[in-house]
């Protein structure tokens, strides 16, 4: 794996990209796709389609969504965070091509099974092409930074999404009606749990895959 400074640079670059209009929209769909794929399996029911080109967070409306929906979304976001850790593990063992293959495979399966909207399909196809080109032409100098950047972006997006969901859940406490306020409590608990684990995941990645010091547990 590259030195610690280079990974920090990738993480910083990923955060900067999330502040750039249009570019952040294009890349954030990759995170949305991973979340939606996991939601399909966690939900335990067949879905005919998933939508990617829309901005929303599933744990944010206390008055209209059920606790089951919030729980499924929480599990999906958690699994996406674990996937980000897995991608960093692959980075740590120099399996850059495998990262691109995994993402290409997930996008291809999604195009066949769930993506039906034209713009979603077009985005998936364009992203697959962008990932496949350096592999096809053997551009190793492009494969490595692409893989590291995508792992970094998914991790950064996980933290930012958790912050956004917490903010929205906190704002929902102002909704009128006893029912809405009761529904808000479990949503807020899940949102705070999601934020905590996303921050811990970032800490875990920095300790284990950036500085290689492991988690400082038990005084070791």
mmCIF file of C-alpha atoms in Angstrom:
data_model
loop_
_atom_site.group_PDB
_atom_site.id
_atom_site.type_symbol
_atom_site.label_atom_id
_atom_site.label_comp_id
_atom_site.label_asym_id
_atom_site.label_seq_id
_atom_site.Cartn_x
_atom_site.Cartn_y
_atom_site.Cartn_z
ATOM 1 C CA UNK A 1 0.000 0.000 0.000
ATOM 2 C CA UNK A 2 1.130 3.582 -0.565
ATOM 3 C CA UNK A 3 2.438 5.683 2.280
ATOM 4 C CA UNK A 4 0.091 7.210 4.829
ATOM 5 C CA UNK A 5 0.291 10.699 3.382
ATOM 6 C CA UNK A 6 -0.989 9.568 -0.017
ATOM 7 C CA UNK A 7 -4.099 7.951 1.501
ATOM 8 C CA UNK A 8 -4.802 11.093 3.512
ATOM 9 C CA UNK A 9 -4.540 13.053 0.263
ATOM 10 C CA UNK A 10 -7.091 10.750 -1.387
ATOM 11 C CA UNK A 11 -9.474 11.156 1.546
ATOM 12 C CA UNK A 12 -9.059 14.922 1.425
ATOM 13 C CA UNK A 13 -9.606 14.934 -2.335
ATOM 14 C CA UNK A 14 -12.758 12.846 -1.894
ATOM 15 C CA UNK A 15 -14.100 15.364 0.610
ATOM 16 C CA UNK A 16 -13.313 18.273 -1.704
ATOM 17 C CA UNK A 17 -15.096 16.523 -4.564
ATOM 18 C CA UNK A 18 -18.245 16.254 -2.425
ATOM 19 C CA UNK A 19 -18.336 20.073 -2.382
ATOM 20 C CA UNK A 20 -18.151 20.482 -6.185
ATOM 21 C CA UNK A 21 -21.553 20.671 -7.941
ATOM 22 C CA UNK A 22 -22.319 18.183 -10.740
ATOM 23 C CA UNK A 23 -19.130 16.198 -10.070
ATOM 24 C CA UNK A 24 -20.348 15.284 -6.591
ATOM 25 C CA UNK A 25 -23.750 14.378 -8.017
ATOM 26 C CA UNK A 26 -22.208 12.057 -10.575
ATOM 27 C CA UNK A 27 -19.970 10.288 -8.059
ATOM 28 C CA UNK A 28 -22.485 10.175 -5.205
ATOM 29 C CA UNK A 29 -24.710 7.937 -7.321
ATOM 30 C CA UNK A 30 -22.090 5.207 -6.868
ATOM 31 C CA UNK A 31 -22.716 5.335 -3.114
ATOM 32 C CA UNK A 32 -26.481 5.474 -3.679
ATOM 33 C CA UNK A 33 -26.295 2.395 -5.891
ATOM 34 C CA UNK A 34 -24.474 0.386 -3.222
ATOM 35 C CA UNK A 35 -27.043 1.440 -0.617
ATOM 36 C CA UNK A 36 -29.963 0.588 -2.901
ATOM 37 C CA UNK A 37 -28.569 -2.841 -3.799
ATOM 38 C CA UNK A 38 -28.188 -3.711 -0.121
ATOM 39 C CA UNK A 39 -31.692 -2.384 0.590
ATOM 40 C CA UNK A 40 -33.092 -4.773 -2.009
ATOM 41 C CA UNK A 41 -31.651 -7.776 -0.203
ATOM 42 C CA UNK A 42 -32.277 -6.559 3.343
ATOM 43 C CA UNK A 43 -35.875 -5.680 2.556
ATOM 44 C CA UNK A 44 -36.653 -9.329 1.945
ATOM 45 C CA UNK A 45 -38.899 -8.688 -1.023
ATOM 46 C CA UNK A 46 -38.532 -8.455 -4.770
ATOM 47 C CA UNK A 47 -38.198 -4.962 -6.161
ATOM 48 C CA UNK A 48 -38.650 -4.362 -9.853
ATOM 49 C CA UNK A 49 -36.567 -1.217 -9.948
ATOM 50 C CA UNK A 50 -34.281 1.117 -8.043
ATOM 51 C CA UNK A 51 -33.875 4.837 -8.572
ATOM 52 C CA UNK A 52 -30.486 6.526 -8.409
ATOM 53 C CA UNK A 53 -30.806 10.068 -9.735
ATOM 54 C CA UNK A 54 -32.590 11.577 -6.777
ATOM 55 C CA UNK A 55 -31.365 13.110 -3.570
ATOM 56 C CA UNK A 56 -32.826 11.631 -0.419
ATOM 57 C CA UNK A 57 -31.946 9.943 2.842
ATOM 58 C CA UNK A 58 -34.208 7.177 4.019
ATOM 59 C CA UNK A 59 -33.889 7.843 7.738
ATOM 60 C CA UNK A 60 -35.145 11.393 7.691
ATOM 61 C CA UNK A 61 -38.954 11.683 7.733
ATOM 62 C CA UNK A 62 -40.371 10.685 11.091
ATOM 63 C CA UNK A 63 -44.015 11.271 10.260
ATOM 64 C CA UNK A 64 -44.444 9.339 7.031
ATOM 65 C CA UNK A 65 -42.113 6.342 7.236
ATOM 66 C CA UNK A 66 -42.421 3.277 9.423
ATOM 67 C CA UNK A 67 -39.853 2.088 11.935
ATOM 68 C CA UNK A 68 -39.342 -1.016 9.786
ATOM 69 C CA UNK A 69 -38.393 1.203 6.861
ATOM 70 C CA UNK A 70 -35.973 3.146 9.066
ATOM 71 C CA UNK A 71 -34.445 -0.091 10.359
ATOM 72 C CA UNK A 72 -33.950 -1.489 6.846
ATOM 73 C CA UNK A 73 -32.337 1.779 5.780
ATOM 74 C CA UNK A 74 -30.107 1.756 8.872
ATOM 75 C CA UNK A 75 -28.935 -1.782 8.107
ATOM 76 C CA UNK A 76 -28.309 -0.827 4.485
ATOM 77 C CA UNK A 77 -26.230 2.206 5.446
ATOM 78 C CA UNK A 78 -24.333 0.070 7.959
ATOM 79 C CA UNK A 79 -23.570 -2.545 5.315
ATOM 80 C CA UNK A 80 -22.347 0.207 2.974
ATOM 81 C CA UNK A 81 -19.956 1.409 5.671
ATOM 82 C CA UNK A 82 -18.664 -2.148 6.082
ATOM 83 C CA UNK A 83 -18.212 -2.329 2.321
ATOM 84 C CA UNK A 84 -16.098 0.837 2.464
ATOM 85 C CA UNK A 85 -13.898 -0.828 5.096
ATOM 86 C CA UNK A 86 -13.664 -3.887 2.850
ATOM 87 C CA UNK A 87 -12.539 -1.741 -0.063
ATOM 88 C CA UNK A 88 -9.794 -0.226 2.081
ATOM 89 C CA UNK A 89 -8.713 -3.731 3.037
ATOM 90 C CA UNK A 90 -8.365 -4.550 -0.662
ATOM 91 C CA UNK A 91 -6.360 -1.355 -1.085
ATOM 92 C CA UNK A 92 -4.073 -2.438 1.764
ATOM 93 C CA UNK A 93 -3.247 -5.700 -0.050
ATOM 94 C CA UNK A 94 -2.875 -3.975 -3.453
ATOM 95 C CA UNK A 95 -5.972 -5.575 -4.996
ATOM 96 C CA UNK A 96 -6.824 -2.482 -7.013
ATOM 97 C CA UNK A 97 -8.221 -4.356 -9.996
ATOM 98 C CA UNK A 98 -10.512 -6.386 -7.756
ATOM 99 C CA UNK A 99 -12.080 -3.172 -6.432
ATOM 100 C CA UNK A 100 -12.935 -2.080 -9.955
ATOM 101 C CA UNK A 101 -14.204 -5.550 -10.855
ATOM 102 C CA UNK A 102 -16.487 -5.602 -7.804
ATOM 103 C CA UNK A 103 -17.983 -2.212 -8.649
ATOM 104 C CA UNK A 104 -18.369 -3.082 -12.329
ATOM 105 C CA UNK A 105 -20.054 -6.354 -11.390
ATOM 106 C CA UNK A 106 -22.522 -4.709 -9.013
ATOM 107 C CA UNK A 107 -23.419 -2.055 -11.567
ATOM 108 C CA UNK A 108 -23.867 -4.629 -14.318
ATOM 109 C CA UNK A 109 -26.163 -6.780 -12.169
ATOM 110 C CA UNK A 110 -28.160 -3.697 -11.204
ATOM 111 C CA UNK A 111 -28.597 -2.704 -14.851
ATOM 112 C CA UNK A 112 -29.955 -6.149 -15.653
ATOM 113 C CA UNK A 113 -32.227 -6.623 -12.633
ATOM 114 C CA UNK A 114 -33.323 -3.299 -11.175
ATOM 115 C CA UNK A 115 -32.385 -0.193 -13.155
ATOM 116 C CA UNK A 116 -35.195 0.785 -15.513
ATOM 117 C CA UNK A 117 -34.998 4.580 -15.706
ATOM 118 C CA UNK A 118 -33.097 5.806 -18.765
ATOM 119 C CA UNK A 119 -30.896 8.353 -16.963
ATOM 120 C CA UNK A 120 -30.006 5.831 -14.257
ATOM 121 C CA UNK A 121 -29.137 3.314 -16.951
ATOM 122 C CA UNK A 122 -27.034 5.898 -18.792
ATOM 123 C CA UNK A 123 -25.119 6.798 -15.643
ATOM 124 C CA UNK A 124 -24.428 3.132 -14.847
ATOM 125 C CA UNK A 125 -23.213 2.474 -18.371
ATOM 126 C CA UNK A 126 -20.927 5.519 -18.365
ATOM 127 C CA UNK A 127 -19.467 4.599 -14.974
ATOM 128 C CA UNK A 128 -18.820 1.026 -16.085
ATOM 129 C CA UNK A 129 -17.011 2.323 -19.161
ATOM 130 C CA UNK A 130 -14.865 4.682 -17.071
ATOM 131 C CA UNK A 131 -13.874 1.837 -14.747
ATOM 132 C CA UNK A 132 -13.332 -0.682 -17.521
ATOM 133 C CA UNK A 133 -11.161 1.469 -19.792
ATOM 134 C CA UNK A 134 -7.986 1.437 -17.638
ATOM 135 C CA UNK A 135 -8.393 -2.323 -17.111
ATOM 136 C CA UNK A 136 -8.901 -2.998 -20.807
ATOM 137 C CA UNK A 137 -5.881 -0.943 -21.867
ATOM 138 C CA UNK A 138 -3.766 -2.073 -18.926
ATOM 139 C CA UNK A 139 -3.195 1.409 -17.511
ATOM 140 C CA UNK A 140 -1.862 0.379 -14.109
ATOM 141 C CA UNK A 141 -1.044 3.984 -13.257
ATOM 142 C CA UNK A 142 -4.754 4.795 -13.602
ATOM 143 C CA UNK A 143 -6.144 1.646 -11.941
ATOM 144 C CA UNK A 144 -4.484 2.222 -8.576
ATOM 145 C CA UNK A 145 -5.507 5.870 -7.978
ATOM 146 C CA UNK A 146 -9.023 5.171 -9.264
ATOM 147 C CA UNK A 147 -9.484 2.293 -6.821
ATOM 148 C CA UNK A 148 -8.083 4.220 -3.854
ATOM 149 C CA UNK A 149 -10.140 7.305 -4.669
ATOM 150 C CA UNK A 150 -13.398 5.336 -4.938
ATOM 151 C CA UNK A 151 -12.744 3.611 -1.606
ATOM 152 C CA UNK A 152 -12.014 7.009 -0.067
ATOM 153 C CA UNK A 153 -15.085 8.601 -1.617
ATOM 154 C CA UNK A 154 -17.444 5.901 -0.376
ATOM 155 C CA UNK A 155 -16.042 6.259 3.145
ATOM 156 C CA UNK A 156 -16.300 10.054 3.107
ATOM 157 C CA UNK A 157 -19.810 9.879 1.673
ATOM 158 C CA UNK A 158 -20.817 7.473 4.439
ATOM 159 C CA UNK A 159 -19.821 9.997 7.112
ATOM 160 C CA UNK A 160 -21.448 12.932 5.309
ATOM 161 C CA UNK A 161 -24.687 10.994 4.788
ATOM 162 C CA UNK A 162 -24.773 10.068 8.474
ATOM 163 C CA UNK A 163 -24.326 13.738 9.408
ATOM 164 C CA UNK A 164 -27.093 14.740 7.009
ATOM 165 C CA UNK A 165 -29.473 12.091 8.334
ATOM 166 C CA UNK A 166 -28.806 13.187 11.924
ATOM 167 C CA UNK A 167 -29.485 16.787 10.983
ATOM 168 C CA UNK A 168 -32.739 15.905 9.257
ATOM 169 C CA UNK A 169 -33.858 13.705 12.128
ATOM 170 C CA UNK A 170 -33.081 16.497 14.591
ATOM 171 C CA UNK A 171 -35.124 18.970 12.529
ATOM 172 C CA UNK A 172 -38.035 16.522 12.434
ATOM 173 C CA UNK A 173 -38.463 16.857 16.199
ATOM 174 C CA UNK A 174 -40.348 20.084 15.465
ATOM 175 C CA UNK A 175 -43.111 18.321 13.570
ATOM 176 C CA UNK A 176 -46.516 18.740 15.156
ATOM 177 C CA UNK A 177 -48.580 15.906 16.573
ATOM 178 C CA UNK A 178 -47.900 13.304 19.251
ATOM 179 C CA UNK A 179 -47.661 10.508 16.665
ATOM 180 C CA UNK A 180 -44.935 12.295 14.710
ATOM 181 C CA UNK A 181 -42.992 13.008 17.899
ATOM 182 C CA UNK A 182 -43.200 9.371 19.017
ATOM 183 C CA UNK A 183 -41.994 8.171 15.623
ATOM 184 C CA UNK A 184 -39.148 10.683 15.760
ATOM 185 C CA UNK A 185 -37.508 9.061 18.809
ATOM 186 C CA UNK A 186 -36.475 5.696 17.240
ATOM 187 C CA UNK A 187 -35.491 7.470 14.014
ATOM 188 C CA UNK A 188 -33.192 9.781 15.949
ATOM 189 C CA UNK A 189 -31.678 6.854 17.857
ATOM 190 C CA UNK A 190 -30.921 5.040 14.608
ATOM 191 C CA UNK A 191 -29.517 8.230 13.075
ATOM 192 C CA UNK A 192 -27.168 8.803 16.022
ATOM 193 C CA UNK A 193 -26.102 5.153 15.932
ATOM 194 C CA UNK A 194 -25.368 5.491 12.230
ATOM 195 C CA UNK A 195 -23.270 8.616 12.816
ATOM 196 C CA UNK A 196 -21.348 6.951 15.632
ATOM 197 C CA UNK A 197 -20.489 3.862 13.648
ATOM 198 C CA UNK A 198 -19.542 5.847 10.537
ATOM 199 C CA UNK A 199 -17.109 7.926 12.613
ATOM 200 C CA UNK A 200 -15.755 4.762 14.239
ATOM 201 C CA UNK A 201 -15.351 3.162 10.798
ATOM 202 C CA UNK A 202 -13.325 6.176 9.661
ATOM 203 C CA UNK A 203 -11.177 5.901 12.783
ATOM 204 C CA UNK A 204 -10.760 2.181 12.154
ATOM 205 C CA UNK A 205 -9.638 2.803 8.557
ATOM 206 C CA UNK A 206 -7.144 5.478 9.593
ATOM 207 C CA UNK A 207 -5.660 3.310 12.371
ATOM 208 C CA UNK A 208 -5.478 0.059 10.420
ATOM 209 C CA UNK A 209 -5.046 0.977 6.755
ATOM 210 C CA UNK A 210 -3.439 4.422 6.839
ATOM 211 C CA UNK A 211 -1.059 4.427 9.817
ATOM 212 C CA UNK A 212 -1.049 0.636 10.394
ATOM 213 C CA UNK A 213 -1.118 1.021 14.174
ATOM 214 C CA UNK A 214 -4.300 -0.909 14.847
ATOM 215 C CA UNK A 215 -6.939 0.205 17.316
ATOM 216 C CA UNK A 216 -5.392 1.414 20.588
ATOM 217 C CA UNK A 217 -7.369 -0.979 22.792
ATOM 218 C CA UNK A 218 -6.253 -2.268 26.179
ATOM 219 C CA UNK A 219 -3.247 0.043 26.301
ATOM 220 C CA UNK A 220 -1.520 -1.716 23.397
#
